[in-house]
Coordinates of C-alpha atoms in Angstrom, one line a residue:
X1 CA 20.7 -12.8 -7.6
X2 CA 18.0 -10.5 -8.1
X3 CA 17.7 -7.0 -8.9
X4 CA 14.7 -4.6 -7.7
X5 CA 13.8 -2.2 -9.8
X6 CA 15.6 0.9 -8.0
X7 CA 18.4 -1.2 -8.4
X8 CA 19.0 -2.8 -5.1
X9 CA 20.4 -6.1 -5.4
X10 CA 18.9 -9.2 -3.3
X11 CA 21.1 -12.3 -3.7
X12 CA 21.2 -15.7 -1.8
X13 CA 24.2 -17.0 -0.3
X14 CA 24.9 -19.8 2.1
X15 CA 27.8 -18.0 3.8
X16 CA 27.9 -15.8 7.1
X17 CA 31.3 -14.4 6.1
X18 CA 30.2 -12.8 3.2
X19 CA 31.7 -9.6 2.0
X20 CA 29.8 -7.3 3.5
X21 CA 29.6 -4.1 5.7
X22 CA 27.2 -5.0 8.4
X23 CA 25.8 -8.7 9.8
X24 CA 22.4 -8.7 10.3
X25 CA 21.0 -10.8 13.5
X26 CA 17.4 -11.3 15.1
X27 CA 17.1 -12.2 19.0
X28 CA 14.7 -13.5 21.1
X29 CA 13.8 -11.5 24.5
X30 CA 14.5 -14.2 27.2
X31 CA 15.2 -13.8 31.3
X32 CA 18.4 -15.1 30.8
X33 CA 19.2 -12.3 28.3
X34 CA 19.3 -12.2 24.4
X35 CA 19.0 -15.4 22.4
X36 CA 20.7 -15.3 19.2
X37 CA 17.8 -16.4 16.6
X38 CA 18.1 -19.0 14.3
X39 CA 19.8 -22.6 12.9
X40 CA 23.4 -23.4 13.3
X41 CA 24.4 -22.4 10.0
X42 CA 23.7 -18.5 11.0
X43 CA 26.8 -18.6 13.4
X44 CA 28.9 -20.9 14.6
X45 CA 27.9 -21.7 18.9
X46 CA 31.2 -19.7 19.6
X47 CA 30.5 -16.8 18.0
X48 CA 27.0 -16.5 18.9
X49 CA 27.8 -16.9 22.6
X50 CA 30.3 -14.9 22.1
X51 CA 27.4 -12.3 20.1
X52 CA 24.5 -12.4 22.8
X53 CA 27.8 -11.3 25.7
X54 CA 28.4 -8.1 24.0
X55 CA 24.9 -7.5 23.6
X56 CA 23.9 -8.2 26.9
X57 CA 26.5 -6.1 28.2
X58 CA 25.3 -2.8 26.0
X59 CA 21.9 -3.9 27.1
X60 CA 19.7 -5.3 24.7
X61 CA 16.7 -7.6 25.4
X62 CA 15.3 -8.4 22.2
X63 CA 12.2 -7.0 22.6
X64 CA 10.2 -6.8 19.5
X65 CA 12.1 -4.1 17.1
X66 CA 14.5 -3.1 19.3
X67 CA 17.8 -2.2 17.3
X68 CA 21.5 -2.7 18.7
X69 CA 24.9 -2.1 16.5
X70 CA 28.1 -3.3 17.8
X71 CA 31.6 -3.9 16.3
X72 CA 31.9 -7.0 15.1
X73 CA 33.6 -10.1 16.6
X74 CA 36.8 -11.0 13.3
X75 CA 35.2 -14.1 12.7
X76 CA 32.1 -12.4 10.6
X77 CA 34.0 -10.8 8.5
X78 CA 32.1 -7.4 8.6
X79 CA 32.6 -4.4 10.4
X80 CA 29.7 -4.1 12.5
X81 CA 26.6 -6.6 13.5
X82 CA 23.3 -5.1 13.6
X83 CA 21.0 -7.2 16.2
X84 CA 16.8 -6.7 16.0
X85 CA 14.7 -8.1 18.4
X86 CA 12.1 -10.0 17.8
X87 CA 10.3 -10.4 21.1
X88 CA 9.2 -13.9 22.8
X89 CA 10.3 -16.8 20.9
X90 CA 6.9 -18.1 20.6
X91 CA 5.0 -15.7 20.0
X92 CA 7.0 -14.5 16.2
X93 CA 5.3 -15.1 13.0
X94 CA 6.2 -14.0 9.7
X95 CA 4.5 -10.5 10.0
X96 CA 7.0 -9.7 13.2
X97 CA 10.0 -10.6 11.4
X98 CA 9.1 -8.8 8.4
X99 CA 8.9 -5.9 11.0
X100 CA 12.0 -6.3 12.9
X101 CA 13.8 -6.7 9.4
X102 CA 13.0 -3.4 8.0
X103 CA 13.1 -1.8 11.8
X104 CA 16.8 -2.9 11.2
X105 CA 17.0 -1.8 7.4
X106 CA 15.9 1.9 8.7
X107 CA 19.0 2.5 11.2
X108 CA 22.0 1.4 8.5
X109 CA 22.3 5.3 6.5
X110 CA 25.1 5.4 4.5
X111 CA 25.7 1.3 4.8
X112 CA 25.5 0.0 1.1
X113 CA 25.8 -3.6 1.6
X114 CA 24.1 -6.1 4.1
X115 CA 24.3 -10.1 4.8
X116 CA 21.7 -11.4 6.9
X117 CA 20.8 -14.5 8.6
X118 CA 17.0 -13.8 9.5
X119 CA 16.8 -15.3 6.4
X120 CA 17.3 -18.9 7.7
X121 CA 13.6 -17.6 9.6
X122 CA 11.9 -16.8 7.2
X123 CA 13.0 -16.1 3.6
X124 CA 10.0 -13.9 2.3
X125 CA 9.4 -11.8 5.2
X126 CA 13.1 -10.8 5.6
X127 CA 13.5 -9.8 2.2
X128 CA 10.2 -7.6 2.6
X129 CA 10.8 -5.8 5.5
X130 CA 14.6 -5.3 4.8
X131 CA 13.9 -3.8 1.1
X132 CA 10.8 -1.9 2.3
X133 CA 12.7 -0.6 5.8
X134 CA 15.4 1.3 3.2
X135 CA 13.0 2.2 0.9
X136 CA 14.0 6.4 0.6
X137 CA 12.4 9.4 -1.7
X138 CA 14.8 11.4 -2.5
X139 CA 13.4 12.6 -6.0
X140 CA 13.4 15.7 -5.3
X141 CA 16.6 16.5 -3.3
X142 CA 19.5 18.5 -4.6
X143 CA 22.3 17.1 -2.5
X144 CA 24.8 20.3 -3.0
X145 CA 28.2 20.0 -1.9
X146 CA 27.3 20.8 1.8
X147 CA 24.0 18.0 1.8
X148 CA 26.2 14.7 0.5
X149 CA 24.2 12.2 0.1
X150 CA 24.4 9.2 2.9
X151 CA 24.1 6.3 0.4
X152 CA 21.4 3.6 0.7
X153 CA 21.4 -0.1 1.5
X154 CA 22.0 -1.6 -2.2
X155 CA 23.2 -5.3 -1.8
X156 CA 21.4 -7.5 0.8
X157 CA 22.6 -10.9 0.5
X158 CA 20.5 -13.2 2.5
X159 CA 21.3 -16.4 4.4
X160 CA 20.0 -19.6 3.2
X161 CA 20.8 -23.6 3.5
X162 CA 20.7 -24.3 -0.3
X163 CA 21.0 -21.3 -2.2
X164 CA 20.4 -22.8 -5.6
X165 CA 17.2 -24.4 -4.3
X166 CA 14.8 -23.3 -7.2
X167 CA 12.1 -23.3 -4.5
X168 CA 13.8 -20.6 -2.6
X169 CA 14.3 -18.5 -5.8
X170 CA 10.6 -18.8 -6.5
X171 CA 9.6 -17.6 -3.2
X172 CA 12.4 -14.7 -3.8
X173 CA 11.0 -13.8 -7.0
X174 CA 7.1 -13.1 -5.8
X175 CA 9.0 -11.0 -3.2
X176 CA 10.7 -9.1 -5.6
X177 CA 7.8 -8.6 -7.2
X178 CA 5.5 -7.7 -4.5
X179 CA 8.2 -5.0 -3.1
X180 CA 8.8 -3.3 -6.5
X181 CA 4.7 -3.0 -6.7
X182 CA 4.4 -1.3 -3.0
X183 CA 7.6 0.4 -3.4
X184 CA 6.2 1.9 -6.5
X185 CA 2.9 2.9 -5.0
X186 CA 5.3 4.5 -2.2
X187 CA 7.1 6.7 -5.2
X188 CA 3.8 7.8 -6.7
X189 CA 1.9 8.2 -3.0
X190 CA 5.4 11.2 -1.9
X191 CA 5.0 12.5 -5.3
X192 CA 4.7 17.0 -4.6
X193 CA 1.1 17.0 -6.1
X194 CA 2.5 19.7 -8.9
X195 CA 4.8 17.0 -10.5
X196 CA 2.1 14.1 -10.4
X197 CA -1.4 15.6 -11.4
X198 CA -4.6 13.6 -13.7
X199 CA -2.4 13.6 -16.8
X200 CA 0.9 12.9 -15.6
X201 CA -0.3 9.9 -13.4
X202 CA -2.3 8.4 -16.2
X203 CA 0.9 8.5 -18.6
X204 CA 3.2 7.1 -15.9
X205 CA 0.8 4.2 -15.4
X206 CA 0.9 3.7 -19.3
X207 CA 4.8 4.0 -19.0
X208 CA 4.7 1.6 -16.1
X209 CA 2.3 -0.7 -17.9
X210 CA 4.6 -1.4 -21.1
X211 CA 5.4 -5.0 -21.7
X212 CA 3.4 -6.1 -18.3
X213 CA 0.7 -8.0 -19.9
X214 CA -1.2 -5.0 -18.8
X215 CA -3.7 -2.9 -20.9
X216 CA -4.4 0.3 -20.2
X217 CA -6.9 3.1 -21.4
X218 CA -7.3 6.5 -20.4
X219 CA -10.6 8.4 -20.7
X220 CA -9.5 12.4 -20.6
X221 CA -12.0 15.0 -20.0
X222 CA -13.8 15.2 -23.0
X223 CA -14.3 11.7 -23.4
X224 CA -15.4 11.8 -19.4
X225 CA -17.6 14.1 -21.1
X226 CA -19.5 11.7 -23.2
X227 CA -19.7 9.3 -21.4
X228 CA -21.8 10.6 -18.4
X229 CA -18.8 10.8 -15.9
X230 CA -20.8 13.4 -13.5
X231 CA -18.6 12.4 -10.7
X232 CA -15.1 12.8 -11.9
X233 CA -16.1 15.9 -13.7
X234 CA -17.6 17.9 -11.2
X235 CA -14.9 16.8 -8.6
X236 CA -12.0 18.3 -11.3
X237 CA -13.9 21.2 -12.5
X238 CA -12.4 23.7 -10.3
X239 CA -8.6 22.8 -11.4
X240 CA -7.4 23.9 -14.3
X241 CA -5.6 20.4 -14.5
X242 CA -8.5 18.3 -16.2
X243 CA -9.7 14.9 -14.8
X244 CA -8.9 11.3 -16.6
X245 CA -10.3 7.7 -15.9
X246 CA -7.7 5.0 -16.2
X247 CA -8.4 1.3 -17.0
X248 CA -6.3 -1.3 -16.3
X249 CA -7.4 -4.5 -17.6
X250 CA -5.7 -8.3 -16.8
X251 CA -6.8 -10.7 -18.8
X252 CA -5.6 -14.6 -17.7
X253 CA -4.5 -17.5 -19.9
X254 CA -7.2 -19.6 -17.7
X255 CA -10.6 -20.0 -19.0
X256 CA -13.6 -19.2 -17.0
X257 CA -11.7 -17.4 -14.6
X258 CA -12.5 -15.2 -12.2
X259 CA -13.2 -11.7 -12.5
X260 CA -12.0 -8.9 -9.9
X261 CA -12.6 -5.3 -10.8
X262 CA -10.5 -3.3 -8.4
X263 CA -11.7 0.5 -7.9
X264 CA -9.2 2.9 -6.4
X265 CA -9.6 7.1 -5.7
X266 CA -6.9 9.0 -7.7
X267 CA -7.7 12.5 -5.6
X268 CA -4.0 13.8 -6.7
X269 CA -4.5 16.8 -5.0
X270 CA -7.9 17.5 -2.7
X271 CA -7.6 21.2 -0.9
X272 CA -11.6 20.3 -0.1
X273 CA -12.5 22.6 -2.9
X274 CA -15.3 25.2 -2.0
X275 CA -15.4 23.4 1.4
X276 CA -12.1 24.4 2.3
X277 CA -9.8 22.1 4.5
X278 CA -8.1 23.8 7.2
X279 CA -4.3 24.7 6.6
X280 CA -2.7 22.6 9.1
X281 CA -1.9 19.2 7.4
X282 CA -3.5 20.1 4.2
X283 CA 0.3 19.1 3.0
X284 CA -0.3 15.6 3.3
X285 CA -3.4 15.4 0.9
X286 CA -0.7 14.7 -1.8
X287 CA -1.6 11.3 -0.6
X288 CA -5.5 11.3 -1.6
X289 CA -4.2 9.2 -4.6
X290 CA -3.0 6.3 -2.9
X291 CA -5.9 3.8 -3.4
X292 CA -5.6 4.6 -7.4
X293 CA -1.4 3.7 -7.0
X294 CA -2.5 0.5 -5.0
X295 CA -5.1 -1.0 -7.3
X296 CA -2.9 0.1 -10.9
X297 CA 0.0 -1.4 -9.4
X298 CA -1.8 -4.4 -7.5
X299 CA -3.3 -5.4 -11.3
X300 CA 0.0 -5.1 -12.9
X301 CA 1.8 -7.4 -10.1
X302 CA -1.5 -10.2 -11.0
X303 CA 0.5 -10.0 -14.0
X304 CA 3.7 -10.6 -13.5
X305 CA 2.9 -13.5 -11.2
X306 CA 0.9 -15.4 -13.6
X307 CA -2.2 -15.3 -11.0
X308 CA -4.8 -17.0 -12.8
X309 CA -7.7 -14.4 -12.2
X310 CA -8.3 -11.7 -14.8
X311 CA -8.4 -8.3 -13.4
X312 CA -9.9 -4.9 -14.2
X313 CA -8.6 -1.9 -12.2
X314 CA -10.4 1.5 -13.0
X315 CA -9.0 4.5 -10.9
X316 CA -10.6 8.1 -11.1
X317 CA -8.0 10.9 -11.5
X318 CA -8.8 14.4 -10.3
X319 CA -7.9 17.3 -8.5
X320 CA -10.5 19.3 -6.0
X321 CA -9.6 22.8 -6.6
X322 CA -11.1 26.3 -5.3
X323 CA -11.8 28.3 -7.9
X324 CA -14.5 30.3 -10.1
X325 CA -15.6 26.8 -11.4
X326 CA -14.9 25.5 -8.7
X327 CA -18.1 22.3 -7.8
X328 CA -20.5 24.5 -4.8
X329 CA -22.6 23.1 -1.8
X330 CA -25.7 22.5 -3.2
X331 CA -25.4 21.4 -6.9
X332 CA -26.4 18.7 -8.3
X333 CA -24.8 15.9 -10.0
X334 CA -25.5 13.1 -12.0
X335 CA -23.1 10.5 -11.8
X336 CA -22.2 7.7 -14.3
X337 CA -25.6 5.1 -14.4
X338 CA -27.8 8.2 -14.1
X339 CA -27.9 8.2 -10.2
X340 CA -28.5 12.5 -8.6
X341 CA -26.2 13.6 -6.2
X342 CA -26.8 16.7 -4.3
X343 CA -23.5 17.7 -3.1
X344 CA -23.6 19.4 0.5
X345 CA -19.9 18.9 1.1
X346 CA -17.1 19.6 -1.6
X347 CA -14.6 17.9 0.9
X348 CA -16.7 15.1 0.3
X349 CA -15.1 14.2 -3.4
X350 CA -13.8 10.8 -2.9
X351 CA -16.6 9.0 -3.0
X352 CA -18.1 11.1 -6.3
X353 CA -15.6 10.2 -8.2
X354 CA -15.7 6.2 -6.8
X355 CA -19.4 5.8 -7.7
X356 CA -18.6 6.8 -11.5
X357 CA -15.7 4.3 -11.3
X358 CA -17.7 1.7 -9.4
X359 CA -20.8 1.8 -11.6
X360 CA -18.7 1.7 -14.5
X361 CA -16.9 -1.6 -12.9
X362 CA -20.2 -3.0 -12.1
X363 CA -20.8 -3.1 -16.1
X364 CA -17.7 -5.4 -16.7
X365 CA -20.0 -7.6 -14.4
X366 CA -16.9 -8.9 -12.2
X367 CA -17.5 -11.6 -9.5
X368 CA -15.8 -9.5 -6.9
X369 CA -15.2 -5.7 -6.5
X370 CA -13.0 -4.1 -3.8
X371 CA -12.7 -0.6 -3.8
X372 CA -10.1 1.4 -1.9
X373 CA -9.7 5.1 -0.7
X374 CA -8.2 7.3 1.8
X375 CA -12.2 8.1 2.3
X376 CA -12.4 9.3 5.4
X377 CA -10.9 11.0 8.5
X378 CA -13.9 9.0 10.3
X379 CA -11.9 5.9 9.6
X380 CA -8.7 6.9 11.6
X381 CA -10.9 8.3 14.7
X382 CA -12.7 4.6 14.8
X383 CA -9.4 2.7 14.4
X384 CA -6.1 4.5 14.5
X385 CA -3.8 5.0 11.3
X386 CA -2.6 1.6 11.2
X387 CA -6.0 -0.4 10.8
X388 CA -8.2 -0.2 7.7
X389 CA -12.0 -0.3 8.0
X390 CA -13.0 -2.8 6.0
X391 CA -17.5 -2.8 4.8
X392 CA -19.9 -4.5 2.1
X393 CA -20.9 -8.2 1.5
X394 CA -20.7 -9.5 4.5
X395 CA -18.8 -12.5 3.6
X396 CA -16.7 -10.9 1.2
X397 CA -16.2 -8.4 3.6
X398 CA -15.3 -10.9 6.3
X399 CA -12.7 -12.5 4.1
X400 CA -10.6 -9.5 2.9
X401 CA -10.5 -8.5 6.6
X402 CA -9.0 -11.5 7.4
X403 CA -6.5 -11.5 4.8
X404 CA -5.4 -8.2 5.7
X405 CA -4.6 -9.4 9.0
X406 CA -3.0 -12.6 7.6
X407 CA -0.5 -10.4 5.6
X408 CA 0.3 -7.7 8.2
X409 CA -1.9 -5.0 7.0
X410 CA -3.8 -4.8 10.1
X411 CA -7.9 -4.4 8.6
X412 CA -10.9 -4.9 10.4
X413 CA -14.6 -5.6 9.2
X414 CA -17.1 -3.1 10.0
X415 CA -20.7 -2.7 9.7
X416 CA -23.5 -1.0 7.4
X417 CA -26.1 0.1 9.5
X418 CA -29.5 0.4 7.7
X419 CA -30.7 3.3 10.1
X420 CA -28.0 5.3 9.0
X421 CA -29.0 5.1 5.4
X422 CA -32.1 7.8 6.3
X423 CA -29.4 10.5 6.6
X424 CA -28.1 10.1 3.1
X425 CA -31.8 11.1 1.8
X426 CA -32.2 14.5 -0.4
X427 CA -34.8 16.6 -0.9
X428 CA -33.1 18.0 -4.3
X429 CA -31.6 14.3 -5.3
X430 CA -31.5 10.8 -5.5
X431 CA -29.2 11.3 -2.6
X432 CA -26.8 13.5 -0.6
X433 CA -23.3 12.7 -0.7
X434 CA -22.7 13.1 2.9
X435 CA -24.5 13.2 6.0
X436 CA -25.4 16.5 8.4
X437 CA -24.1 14.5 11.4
X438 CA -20.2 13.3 12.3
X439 CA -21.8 10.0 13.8
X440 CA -20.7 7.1 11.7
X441 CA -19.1 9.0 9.0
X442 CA -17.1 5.7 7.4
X443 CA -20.0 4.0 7.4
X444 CA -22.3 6.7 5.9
X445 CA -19.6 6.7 3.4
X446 CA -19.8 3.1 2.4
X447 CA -23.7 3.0 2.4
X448 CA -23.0 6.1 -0.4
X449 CA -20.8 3.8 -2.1
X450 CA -23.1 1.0 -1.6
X451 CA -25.6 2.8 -3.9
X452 CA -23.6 2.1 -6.8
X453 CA -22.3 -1.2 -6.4
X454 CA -24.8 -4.3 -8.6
X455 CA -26.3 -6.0 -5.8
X456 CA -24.8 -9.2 -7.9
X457 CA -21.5 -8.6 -7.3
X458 CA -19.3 -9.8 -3.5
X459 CA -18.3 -5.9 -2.8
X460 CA -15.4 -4.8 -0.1
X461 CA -14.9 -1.3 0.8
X462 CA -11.4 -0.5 2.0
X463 CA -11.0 2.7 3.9
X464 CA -7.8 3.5 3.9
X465 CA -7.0 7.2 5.3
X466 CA -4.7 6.6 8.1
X467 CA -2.8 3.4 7.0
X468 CA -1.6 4.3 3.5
X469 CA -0.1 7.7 4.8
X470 CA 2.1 7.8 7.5
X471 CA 2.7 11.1 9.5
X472 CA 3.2 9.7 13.1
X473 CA 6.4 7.8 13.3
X474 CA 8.5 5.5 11.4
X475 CA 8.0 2.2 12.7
X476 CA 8.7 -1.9 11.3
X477 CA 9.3 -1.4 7.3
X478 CA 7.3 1.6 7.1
X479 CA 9.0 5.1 6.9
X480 CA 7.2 8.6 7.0
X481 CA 4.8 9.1 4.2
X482 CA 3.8 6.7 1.8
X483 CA 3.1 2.5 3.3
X484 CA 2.0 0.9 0.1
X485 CA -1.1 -0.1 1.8
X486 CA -2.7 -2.3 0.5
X487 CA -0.8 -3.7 -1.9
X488 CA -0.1 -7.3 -0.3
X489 CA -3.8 -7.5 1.1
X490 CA -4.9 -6.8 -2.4
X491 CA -2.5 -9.6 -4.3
X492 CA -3.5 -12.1 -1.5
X493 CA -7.1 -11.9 -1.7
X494 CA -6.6 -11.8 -5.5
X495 CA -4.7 -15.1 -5.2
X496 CA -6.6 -16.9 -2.8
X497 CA -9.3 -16.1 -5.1
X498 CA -7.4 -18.1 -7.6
X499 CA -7.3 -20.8 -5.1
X500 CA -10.8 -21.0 -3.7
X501 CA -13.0 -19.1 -5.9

């Protein structure tokens, strides 16, 4: 048995007939109707043929996420039996289980206590998607007498052959892990922006970072000061709540490791400063901090597991304020390194305060750097808010892609044009921090970014604007608002780093 960090208990068992609420079931979509998924040991043939009548009858097909309750035949033991499709038997992978598990998780409000058999599919993935499907934020909700709360799913207990296997366990464990880190990220992205500004996120990293293995400094503004932080400085000047640098730093028991320096943009609260954002959806910029949450929590889960690559996550903390000191269009700034930004856009902040972080990265001389942000609204236009755009090194870039796609965080590599680069030039500066044009604006963005990174180093770019935010519709294991994108891309390149180099 293990227990999440909200918590939630996830506990193996080798039993159906568990003590339980609800049975859990996955079915395949076939012409002869629904296909209860799975070995023997989930239900006995009776039952299950007994299972996929009922559902037929109230009409499900197992198509991929489709949710069906029904009362539960006396031989389970529970009072209802929750069935998920999962689509055409061969066509499933992990990544459609892990879906259809927390498409499930999201329809049992007010149902404390689970057993499931998808499991016996595939033991990581159904733990994932059931954990992150009832992931709730409810922080900040009084439940009076007349708003009683619903409960939440607490106790998952998960079907296995050999529950004692230590194998099992291990891969349970890394699950456990991972969730806490994106479920954490989750808290931190829903966070109102007046209860998680510069100085209150730093100190809930350093809370969060106690007895991880993790060490953390924070650089507030007068040490941002010093050290030539142009970047983060003008960004927060307008707010009365002052700007900080965090550094996380990983350091592995294995020598001659690896080195990844991850970069994240810690916008707590971005109104587009002088270069006002328009009301409608401005709400939703609580979430400009979400590649900061990722990379904190994705260097503190490196730590848990052991991974054998030392890591260095830097995340600049501000927020872009209106005001009387407010940053204009047209100043100037000098960012960390000594590079001049003229600064036509105010709106365009993310990637001021990523160069300072970047370049001071670049001086830890890593052998990989992956920096994420919600950077742009360019990205969602090119590729929807589910798929991250993914630029730099072209192999490195090539790679992380991939991963993303390996792990369900749908990413996809795109380029750096070198005739786009002209529109970046300044008459005032070393460089203008946006372009006049909407053409290519994610790219534009990562040739700014580009500036800054040491040609030496394998760089990745992750836009993240649409994916780590969710505003459209709850789908899979991902609820409105924060996704905890990317948190598993970032671990899995991280480890396959470990593995490969």
């Amino acid at each position: 048995m293990l227990t999440l960090r909200d918590g939630s208990v996830l506990a193996l068992t080798d039993r159906v007939n568990h003590p339980a609420e609800v049975l859990i079931v996955a079915i395949y979509q076939d012409p002869a109707g629904p296909v209860i998924a799975g070995p023997a040991i989930a239900v006995d043939a009776r039952t299950a043929a007994e299972l996929a009548a009922l559902l037929s009858a109230v009409g499900a097909t197992g198509k991929p996420e489709e949710v069906t309750r029904i009362p539960a035949p006396s031989e389970t033991g529970v009072r209802s039996v929750v069935a998920v499709g999962l689509g055409k038997e061969f066509a499933v992978d992990d990544e459609q289980i892990r879906r259809s598990a927390g498409a499930a998780a999201r329809t049992l409000n007010g149902v404390e206590s689970v057993v499931c058999t998808m499991s016996l599919l595939d033991l990581a993935a159904t733990a994932e998607g059931l954990a992150l499907g009832a992931f709730s934020f409810d922080a900040h909700k009084s439940y009076r007498s007349d708003r009683v709360s619903s409960g939440r799913l607490s106790t998952i207990h998960l079907v296995v052959r050999t529950p004692l296997c230590e194998s099992l366990l291990s891969v349970l464990r890394r699950s456990v892990a991972l969730i806490d880190a994106v479920t954490s990220v989750r808290q931190l992205v829903n966070t109102p922006p007046n209860f998680l500004y510069p100085a209150e996120f730093a100190r809930r990293i350093q809370d969060c970072a106690q007895g991880s293995g993790v060490v953390v400094h924070v650089l507030d503004e007068s040490d941002l000061c010093r050290g030539g932080f142009g970047g983060i400085l003008g960004v927060g000047q307008g707010s009365i709540r002052p700007p900080r640098l965090v550094r996380a730093h990983y350091s592995c028991a294995v020598a001659e490791a690896p080195t990844v320096a991850l970069v994240g943009k810690g916008i707590t609260f971005d109104t587009g400063g002088i270069s006002i954002k328009a009301a409608v959806g401005m709400e939703h910029m609580t979430s400009d901090m979400a590649g900061a949450a990722a990379v904190l929590f994705t260097c503190m889960l490196a730590a848990e597991l052991a991974v054998p690559v030392n890591v260095i996550a830097y995340a600049p903390m501000a927020e872009n304020m209106p005001s009387g000191s407010a940053q204009r269009p047209g100043d100037v700034v000098t960012q960390y390194g000594g590079t001049t930004v003229e600064v036509v856009d105010t709106d365009a902040e993310g990637r001021l305060v990523l160069a300072d972080a970047i370049a001071r990265a670049c001086e830890d001389e890593p052998d990989y750097l992956i920096d994420v942000a919600t950077l742009t609204g360019a990205q969602t236009v090119a590729l929807g808010s589910r798929t991250s755009g993914v630029m730099g090194t072209t192999d490195f870039r090539d790679r992380v892609a991939a991963i993303g796609l390996e792990v369900g965080e749908h990413a996809w590599a795109m380029p750096l044009p070198e005739e786009l680069c002209e529109v970046l030039e300044s008459d005032v500066a070393d460089i203008k921090n946006i372009a006049p044009q909407r053409e290519g604006g994610m790219l534009v963005a990562g040739l700014f970014l580009r500036e800054f990174v040491t040609s030496s180093v394998q760089w990745a770019h992750v836009d993240i604007d649409g994916p780590a935010y969710n505003i459209v519709k709850p789908w899979g294991y991902n609820g409105m608002g924060g996704t905890g994108v990317p948190v598993r891309t970032l671990l899995a390149v991280v480890e396959d780093i470990a593995r490969h180099g």
